[in-house]
Coordinates of C-alpha atoms in Angstrom, one line a residue:
M1 CA -9.2 75.7 30.0
G2 CA -7.1 78.8 30.3
G3 CA -7.4 79.6 26.6
N4 CA -11.1 79.1 26.6
S5 CA -11.5 81.3 29.7
T6 CA -9.5 84.1 28.0
R7 CA -11.7 84.0 24.9
V8 CA -14.8 84.1 27.1
E9 CA -13.6 87.2 29.0
K10 CA -12.9 88.9 25.7
G11 CA -16.5 88.5 24.5
E12 CA -15.6 86.0 21.8
I13 CA -17.4 82.8 20.9
G14 CA -16.2 79.9 23.0
P15 CA -14.4 76.8 21.9
A16 CA -15.4 75.0 18.7
V17 CA -18.6 73.0 19.2
T18 CA -19.7 70.0 17.1
F19 CA -23.3 69.9 15.9
A20 CA -23.7 66.5 17.7
E21 CA -22.6 68.0 21.0
A22 CA -24.9 70.9 20.5
L23 CA -27.8 68.6 19.8
K24 CA -27.1 66.6 23.0
T25 CA -26.8 69.7 25.2
F26 CA -29.9 71.5 23.8
G27 CA -31.8 68.2 24.0
V28 CA -31.0 68.0 27.7
I29 CA -32.1 71.6 28.1
G30 CA -35.4 70.9 26.4
C31 CA -36.2 67.9 28.5
M32 CA -35.2 69.6 31.8
S33 CA -36.7 73.0 31.2
F34 CA -39.2 73.0 34.0
G35 CA -39.9 76.0 36.3
G36 CA -41.0 78.7 33.8
P37 CA -38.8 81.2 32.0
A38 CA -36.8 82.3 35.1
G39 CA -35.7 78.7 35.8
Q40 CA -35.1 78.0 32.1
I41 CA -32.9 81.1 31.7
A42 CA -30.9 80.2 34.8
M43 CA -30.4 76.6 33.7
M44 CA -29.2 77.7 30.2
H45 CA -26.8 80.2 31.8
K46 CA -25.3 77.5 34.0
M47 CA -24.9 75.0 31.1
L48 CA -23.9 77.3 28.2
V49 CA -21.9 80.0 30.1
E50 CA -20.6 78.4 33.3
E51 CA -20.1 74.8 32.3
K52 CA -19.7 74.6 28.6
R53 CA -18.3 78.1 28.1
W54 CA -19.8 78.3 24.7
L55 CA -21.0 81.8 25.4
D56 CA -19.5 84.6 27.5
E57 CA -21.4 86.4 30.2
R58 CA -21.8 89.6 28.2
T59 CA -23.1 87.9 25.1
Y60 CA -25.6 85.9 27.1
L61 CA -26.9 88.9 29.0
L62 CA -27.1 91.0 25.8
A63 CA -29.0 88.2 24.1
L64 CA -31.4 87.9 27.1
N65 CA -32.2 91.7 27.0
F66 CA -32.9 91.4 23.3
C67 CA -35.2 88.4 23.7
T68 CA -37.2 90.0 26.5
L69 CA -38.0 92.8 24.0
L70 CA -39.5 90.4 21.5
P71 CA -43.1 89.1 21.4
G72 CA -43.3 85.4 22.3
P73 CA -41.5 83.1 24.8
E74 CA -38.2 84.7 25.7
A75 CA -36.6 81.5 27.0
M76 CA -37.2 79.7 23.8
Q77 CA -35.9 82.6 21.8
L78 CA -32.8 82.8 24.0
A79 CA -32.1 79.2 23.3
T80 CA -32.5 79.8 19.6
Y81 CA -30.2 82.8 19.7
S82 CA -27.6 80.8 21.7
G83 CA -27.7 78.0 19.1
W84 CA -27.4 80.6 16.3
R85 CA -24.4 82.3 18.1
I86 CA -22.6 79.0 18.5
L87 CA -23.4 77.2 15.1
G88 CA -25.3 79.6 12.9
V89 CA -28.8 79.1 11.5
K90 CA -28.7 75.3 11.8
G91 CA -27.6 75.6 15.5
G92 CA -30.4 78.1 16.2
L93 CA -33.0 76.0 14.5
A94 CA -31.9 72.9 16.4
A95 CA -31.7 74.7 19.7
G96 CA -35.2 76.2 19.3
L97 CA -36.9 73.0 18.2
L98 CA -35.3 70.9 20.9
F99 CA -36.4 73.5 23.5
V100 CA -40.0 73.1 22.4
L101 CA -40.5 69.5 21.2
P102 CA -40.2 67.6 24.4
G103 CA -42.9 69.7 26.1
A104 CA -45.0 69.8 22.9
I105 CA -45.1 66.0 22.8
V106 CA -46.1 65.7 26.4
I107 CA -48.8 68.5 26.1
A108 CA -50.3 66.8 23.0
A109 CA -50.6 63.5 24.9
L110 CA -52.1 65.2 28.0
S111 CA -54.5 67.2 25.9
L112 CA -55.8 64.0 24.3
L113 CA -56.3 62.4 27.8
Y114 CA -58.0 65.6 28.9
A115 CA -60.3 65.6 25.9
L116 CA -61.2 61.9 26.5
Y117 CA -61.4 61.8 30.3
G118 CA -61.6 65.4 31.5
E119 CA -65.1 64.9 32.8
V120 CA -64.2 61.9 35.1
S121 CA -65.0 63.0 38.7
A122 CA -61.5 62.2 40.0
V123 CA -59.8 64.1 37.1
S124 CA -62.2 67.1 37.7
A125 CA -61.4 67.1 41.4
A126 CA -57.6 67.0 40.8
F127 CA -57.9 69.9 38.3
L128 CA -59.8 72.0 40.8
G129 CA -56.7 71.8 43.0
I130 CA -54.5 72.6 40.0
K131 CA -56.6 75.6 39.2
A132 CA -56.3 76.9 42.7
A133 CA -52.5 76.4 42.7
V134 CA -52.3 78.1 39.2
L135 CA -54.1 81.1 40.6
A136 CA -51.4 81.5 43.3
I137 CA -48.7 81.0 40.7
V138 CA -50.1 83.7 38.4
I139 CA -50.3 86.1 41.4
E140 CA -46.7 85.3 42.2
A141 CA -45.7 85.9 38.6
L142 CA -47.6 89.3 38.7
L143 CA -45.7 90.4 41.8
R144 CA -42.3 89.3 40.4
I145 CA -42.9 91.0 37.1
A146 CA -44.2 94.2 38.8
R147 CA -41.1 94.4 41.0
R148 CA -38.8 94.0 38.1
S149 CA -40.7 96.3 35.6
L150 CA -42.4 99.1 37.5
K151 CA -39.6 101.4 38.7
E152 CA -41.0 104.8 37.9
H153 CA -44.2 106.6 38.7
A154 CA -45.1 106.8 35.0
E155 CA -44.7 103.0 34.6
W156 CA -47.2 102.4 37.5
L157 CA -49.7 104.7 35.8
I158 CA -49.3 102.9 32.5
A159 CA -49.8 99.5 34.2
F160 CA -53.0 100.9 36.0
G161 CA -54.3 102.4 32.7
A162 CA -53.8 99.1 30.9
F163 CA -55.7 97.2 33.6
V164 CA -58.6 99.7 33.5
A165 CA -58.7 99.6 29.7
I166 CA -58.8 95.8 29.4
Y167 CA -60.9 94.9 32.4
F168 CA -63.5 97.7 32.3
F169 CA -63.6 98.8 28.7
K170 CA -62.5 95.5 26.9
V171 CA -59.9 97.3 24.9
P172 CA -58.1 94.7 22.7
F173 CA -54.7 93.7 23.9
P174 CA -52.9 94.7 20.6
L175 CA -54.2 98.3 21.0
I176 CA -52.9 98.5 24.5
V177 CA -49.5 97.3 23.4
V178 CA -49.4 99.9 20.6
A179 CA -50.6 102.7 22.9
A180 CA -48.1 101.9 25.6
G181 CA -45.2 101.7 23.1
A182 CA -46.1 105.1 21.6
I183 CA -46.2 106.6 25.1
G184 CA -42.9 105.1 26.0
Y185 CA -41.3 106.2 22.8
L186 CA -42.5 109.8 23.2
R187 CA -41.4 109.9 26.9
S188 CA -37.9 109.0 26.0
N189 CA -35.7 112.0 25.3
G190 CA -33.3 110.0 23.2
K191 CA -30.4 110.8 25.5
D192 CA -30.8 108.4 28.4
T193 CA -28.2 105.8 27.7
E194 CA -27.7 104.6 31.3
K195 CA -29.5 101.4 30.6
A196 CA -27.9 100.9 27.2
I197 CA -25.4 98.1 26.9
S198 CA -22.0 98.9 25.4
P199 CA -21.6 97.3 22.0
G200 CA -18.4 95.3 22.5
P201 CA -16.9 93.4 19.6
V202 CA -18.6 93.8 16.2
L203 CA -19.2 90.1 15.3
D204 CA -22.6 90.4 13.6
A205 CA -22.4 92.9 10.8
V206 CA -24.7 92.1 7.9
S207 CA -25.9 93.9 4.8
W208 CA -29.5 95.0 4.3
Q209 CA -29.7 92.5 1.4
Q210 CA -28.9 89.6 3.7
T211 CA -31.4 90.9 6.2
A212 CA -34.1 91.2 3.5
R213 CA -33.4 87.7 2.3
T214 CA -33.5 86.3 5.8
L215 CA -36.8 88.1 6.5
T216 CA -38.4 86.9 3.3
I217 CA -37.4 83.2 3.9
W218 CA -38.6 83.0 7.4
L219 CA -41.8 85.0 6.7
A220 CA -42.5 82.4 4.0
V221 CA -41.8 79.5 6.4
W222 CA -44.2 81.0 8.8
I223 CA -47.1 82.1 6.5
L224 CA -47.2 79.7 3.6
P225 CA -48.1 76.5 5.5
L226 CA -50.9 78.4 7.3
L227 CA -52.2 79.7 3.9
A228 CA -52.2 76.1 2.7
V229 CA -54.3 75.2 5.7
A230 CA -56.8 77.9 4.8
T231 CA -56.8 76.7 1.2
V232 CA -57.4 73.1 2.0
F233 CA -60.0 73.5 4.8
G234 CA -61.6 76.8 3.9
T235 CA -61.3 80.1 5.8
D236 CA -64.3 79.4 8.1
H237 CA -62.9 76.1 9.4
V238 CA -61.6 76.0 12.9
L239 CA -58.1 75.1 11.8
S240 CA -57.9 78.3 9.6
K241 CA -59.3 80.4 12.5
I242 CA -56.6 78.8 14.8
A243 CA -53.9 79.7 12.2
V244 CA -55.0 83.4 12.0
F245 CA -55.7 83.8 15.8
F246 CA -52.4 82.4 17.0
S247 CA -50.4 84.2 14.3
K248 CA -51.9 87.5 15.6
L249 CA -51.0 86.4 19.1
A250 CA -47.4 85.7 18.1
V251 CA -47.0 89.3 17.0
V252 CA -48.5 91.2 19.9
T253 CA -47.9 89.1 23.0
F254 CA -45.1 90.8 24.9
G255 CA -44.6 89.6 28.4
G256 CA -44.7 85.8 28.0
A257 CA -47.3 83.2 28.6
Y258 CA -49.3 85.1 31.2
A259 CA -49.9 88.0 28.8
V260 CA -50.9 85.4 26.2
L261 CA -53.5 84.0 28.5
A262 CA -55.0 87.4 29.2
Y263 CA -55.5 87.9 25.5
M264 CA -56.7 84.3 24.9
A265 CA -59.1 84.5 27.7
Q266 CA -61.1 87.2 26.0
D267 CA -61.3 85.7 22.6
V268 CA -61.0 81.9 23.0
V269 CA -63.7 81.8 25.7
Q270 CA -65.9 84.8 24.9
Q271 CA -65.7 85.3 21.1
Y272 CA -65.0 81.8 19.7
G273 CA -66.5 79.6 22.4
W274 CA -63.7 77.0 22.0
L275 CA -63.1 76.5 25.8
Q276 CA -64.8 77.3 29.1
P277 CA -63.0 79.6 31.6
G278 CA -62.1 76.8 33.9
E279 CA -60.6 74.8 31.0
M280 CA -58.2 77.7 30.3
L281 CA -56.9 77.2 33.9
D282 CA -56.6 73.4 33.3
G283 CA -54.5 74.1 30.2
L284 CA -52.1 76.4 32.1
G285 CA -51.9 73.8 34.9
L286 CA -50.7 71.2 32.3
A287 CA -48.2 73.7 30.8
E288 CA -46.9 74.5 34.3
T289 CA -46.1 70.8 35.1
T290 CA -44.4 69.9 31.8
P291 CA -41.0 70.9 30.3
G292 CA -40.8 73.7 27.8
P293 CA -42.1 77.2 27.6
L294 CA -45.4 78.0 29.4
I295 CA -46.7 79.4 26.1
L296 CA -47.3 75.7 25.2
V297 CA -50.7 76.3 26.8
T298 CA -51.7 77.5 23.3
E299 CA -51.2 74.0 22.0
F300 CA -53.7 72.7 24.5
V301 CA -56.2 75.4 23.3
G302 CA -55.6 74.5 19.7
F303 CA -56.0 70.7 20.4
I304 CA -59.3 71.1 22.4
A305 CA -60.8 73.6 19.9
S306 CA -60.1 71.4 16.9
Y307 CA -61.0 68.2 18.7
R308 CA -64.5 69.7 19.4
H309 CA -65.1 71.7 16.2
G310 CA -63.0 70.0 13.5
G311 CA -66.0 68.2 12.0
G312 CA -64.3 64.8 11.5
D313 CA -62.3 62.3 13.5
P314 CA -61.9 64.3 16.7
V315 CA -58.5 62.8 17.7
L316 CA -57.1 63.5 14.2
Y317 CA -58.4 67.0 14.2
G318 CA -57.2 67.5 17.7
F319 CA -53.6 66.7 16.7
L320 CA -54.0 68.8 13.5
G321 CA -55.1 71.8 15.7
A322 CA -52.2 71.3 18.0
F323 CA -49.7 71.2 15.1
V324 CA -51.2 74.3 13.5
T325 CA -51.1 76.1 16.8
L326 CA -47.5 75.2 17.4
W327 CA -46.5 76.4 13.9
A328 CA -48.3 79.7 14.2
T329 CA -46.9 80.2 17.7
F330 CA -43.2 79.3 17.3
A331 CA -42.3 79.8 13.6
P332 CA -42.3 83.6 14.1
C333 CA -39.7 83.1 16.9
F334 CA -37.2 82.0 14.3
L335 CA -38.1 84.9 12.1
W336 CA -37.5 87.4 15.0
I337 CA -34.2 85.8 16.0
F338 CA -32.6 85.1 12.7
T339 CA -33.5 88.5 11.3
G340 CA -32.7 90.6 14.4
A341 CA -29.8 88.7 16.0
P342 CA -27.1 90.4 13.9
Y343 CA -28.4 93.8 15.2
V344 CA -28.5 92.9 18.9
A345 CA -25.7 95.2 19.9
R346 CA -27.2 98.1 18.0
I347 CA -30.7 97.6 19.3
A348 CA -29.4 97.6 22.9
N349 CA -28.2 101.1 22.4
M350 CA -31.4 102.7 21.1
P351 CA -32.8 104.6 24.1
R352 CA -36.1 105.5 22.4
L353 CA -36.8 101.9 21.5
A354 CA -35.8 100.9 25.0
G355 CA -38.3 103.4 26.4
A356 CA -41.1 102.1 24.2
L357 CA -40.5 98.5 25.2
S358 CA -40.2 99.5 28.9
A359 CA -43.7 101.1 28.6
I360 CA -45.0 97.9 26.9
T361 CA -43.6 95.8 29.7
A362 CA -45.4 98.1 32.3
A363 CA -48.7 97.7 30.3
V364 CA -48.2 93.9 30.4
V365 CA -48.2 94.1 34.2
G366 CA -51.7 95.7 34.1
V367 CA -52.8 93.0 31.6
I368 CA -51.6 90.2 33.9
L369 CA -53.4 91.9 36.8
N370 CA -56.5 91.6 34.7
L371 CA -55.7 87.9 34.1
S372 CA -55.2 87.4 37.9
V373 CA -58.6 88.9 38.7
W374 CA -60.3 86.9 35.9
F375 CA -58.7 83.7 37.1
A376 CA -59.6 84.3 40.7
L377 CA -63.3 85.1 40.0
H378 CA -63.7 81.9 37.8
V379 CA -61.8 79.6 40.2
I380 CA -63.4 80.8 43.5
F381 CA -67.0 81.6 42.3
Q382 CA -69.2 79.3 40.3
V383 CA -71.4 82.1 38.8
V384 CA -69.7 85.1 37.3
P385 CA -72.0 87.2 35.2
E386 CA -70.8 90.2 33.2
I387 CA -72.4 93.6 34.2
A388 CA -72.8 96.4 31.7
F389 CA -72.9 100.0 33.1
G390 CA -72.8 102.6 30.3
P391 CA -69.5 102.0 28.5
L392 CA -68.2 99.8 31.3
R393 CA -68.4 96.0 31.1
F394 CA -66.9 93.9 33.9
A395 CA -67.3 90.6 35.6
A396 CA -69.1 90.6 39.0
P397 CA -69.4 87.3 40.9
Q398 CA -72.5 86.2 42.7
L399 CA -71.2 86.0 46.3
E400 CA -73.4 83.1 47.2
S401 CA -71.9 80.9 44.5
I402 CA -68.5 80.8 46.2
N403 CA -66.6 77.5 46.1
W404 CA -65.1 77.2 49.6
T405 CA -62.9 74.3 48.7
A406 CA -61.3 76.2 45.8
A407 CA -60.9 79.3 48.0
F408 CA -59.2 77.3 50.7
L409 CA -56.9 75.5 48.2
A410 CA -55.9 78.8 46.6
L411 CA -55.1 80.2 50.0
L412 CA -53.1 77.1 50.9
A413 CA -51.2 77.2 47.6
A414 CA -50.4 80.9 48.3
V415 CA -49.0 80.0 51.7
A416 CA -47.0 77.2 50.2
L417 CA -45.5 79.5 47.5
F418 CA -45.0 82.7 49.4
K419 CA -44.3 81.6 53.0
L420 CA -43.0 78.0 52.9
R421 CA -41.1 78.6 49.6
F422 CA -42.3 75.3 48.1
G423 CA -41.5 74.8 44.4
M424 CA -44.1 75.1 41.7
L425 CA -44.4 71.4 41.0
T426 CA -44.6 70.6 44.7
T427 CA -47.3 73.2 45.2
L428 CA -49.3 71.9 42.2
A429 CA -49.0 68.3 43.3
L430 CA -50.0 69.2 46.9
S431 CA -53.0 71.2 45.8
A432 CA -54.2 68.5 43.4
G433 CA -53.8 65.8 46.0
L434 CA -55.8 67.7 48.6
A435 CA -58.5 68.4 46.1
L436 CA -58.8 64.7 45.2
A437 CA -58.8 63.8 48.9
A438 CA -61.6 66.3 49.6
S439 CA -63.6 64.9 46.7
Q440 CA -63.3 61.4 48.0
F441 CA -64.2 62.4 51.5
A442 CA -67.3 64.3 50.3
S443 CA -68.4 61.2 48.3
L444 CA -68.2 59.0 51.3
S445 CA -70.0 61.3 53.7

């Protein structure tokens, strides 16, 4: 143990690990990864750094900083990086897949049940409670991310500007990301290295030819299967539209699943008409209660969209839609990690890049605020028309359409989370149970 500890303190890779042992460990992580990214990151730290000593503290934190700068699910990308650091590409591929697959299988099964039985009154009642709890969970996530991200006056202004842009002017999310990044880059003077992480041992040096080869291989892995989908089904088919939409999403969604939802809510509901607003909340509720990254909510969207609009056997097309969505969402994660991992230490010491990404994170807070408002209006009110006033377009609920049961359950879920410190799964189960009981009581009276 002493030798392993010494190597860990020096920033070196831990003791030799067999592929079988890595598979077992990352399989356990994938099956037990409840609680969102915070819980998943903490669990991986405990297993990989504290218990197994496969990674040292500095390497893990450096990797975490890198992964939070990337679009997509940071916890899944951290697992992929950890596997890559331990066993190279095969380790990274195994770790990333095992982190996603258990939850993906469960979400596929639940999506099918939802598609088949979602209109059953008992199921609808339970999902009303889940929606109310999810609203409280999203608000908790907003507050947590805001406390962590908004440390300067300028960052608060960027967050507020992002909210106004997306809520009142319907500015597309990618444009908000680009604008925020440009502002952050220009604000950085290139000399502020306080937040930069010292490089440590140079373990990752690669040539530009190796980087180009890695980039080409994984870009092909991501894009070619999706091009095949468009070739087979045609560019106007729902599967092709899913491939394009979620590929765009994979590139621009900084800030995790809640930022993804804010973008999806605009296009999936309003532009494509694949889902109703309440169904987006149902999908997030499913993702919240299953293992794996919360971004698996995209799989639910792909399943339901293709189930309804595939044009053939709905179950077959539902699973095809789920698979295409998963590929478009997670294949880019391997591209980012395998291409960028050798440069982690260098990226961590680029103040201008750090400034750009801090501004993007601040903008994501404003986008998640938009998501919170959107969720609240569609959970608590039954009629939420959009009002146009000059260049402004925003949702304004009809006050008489309030759903008092949903409002009460949302308030109760907030008390459970914020005051009583209940866990997420406990809060979801409590809210769903109370909604079901209220529905049964109403049917008897």
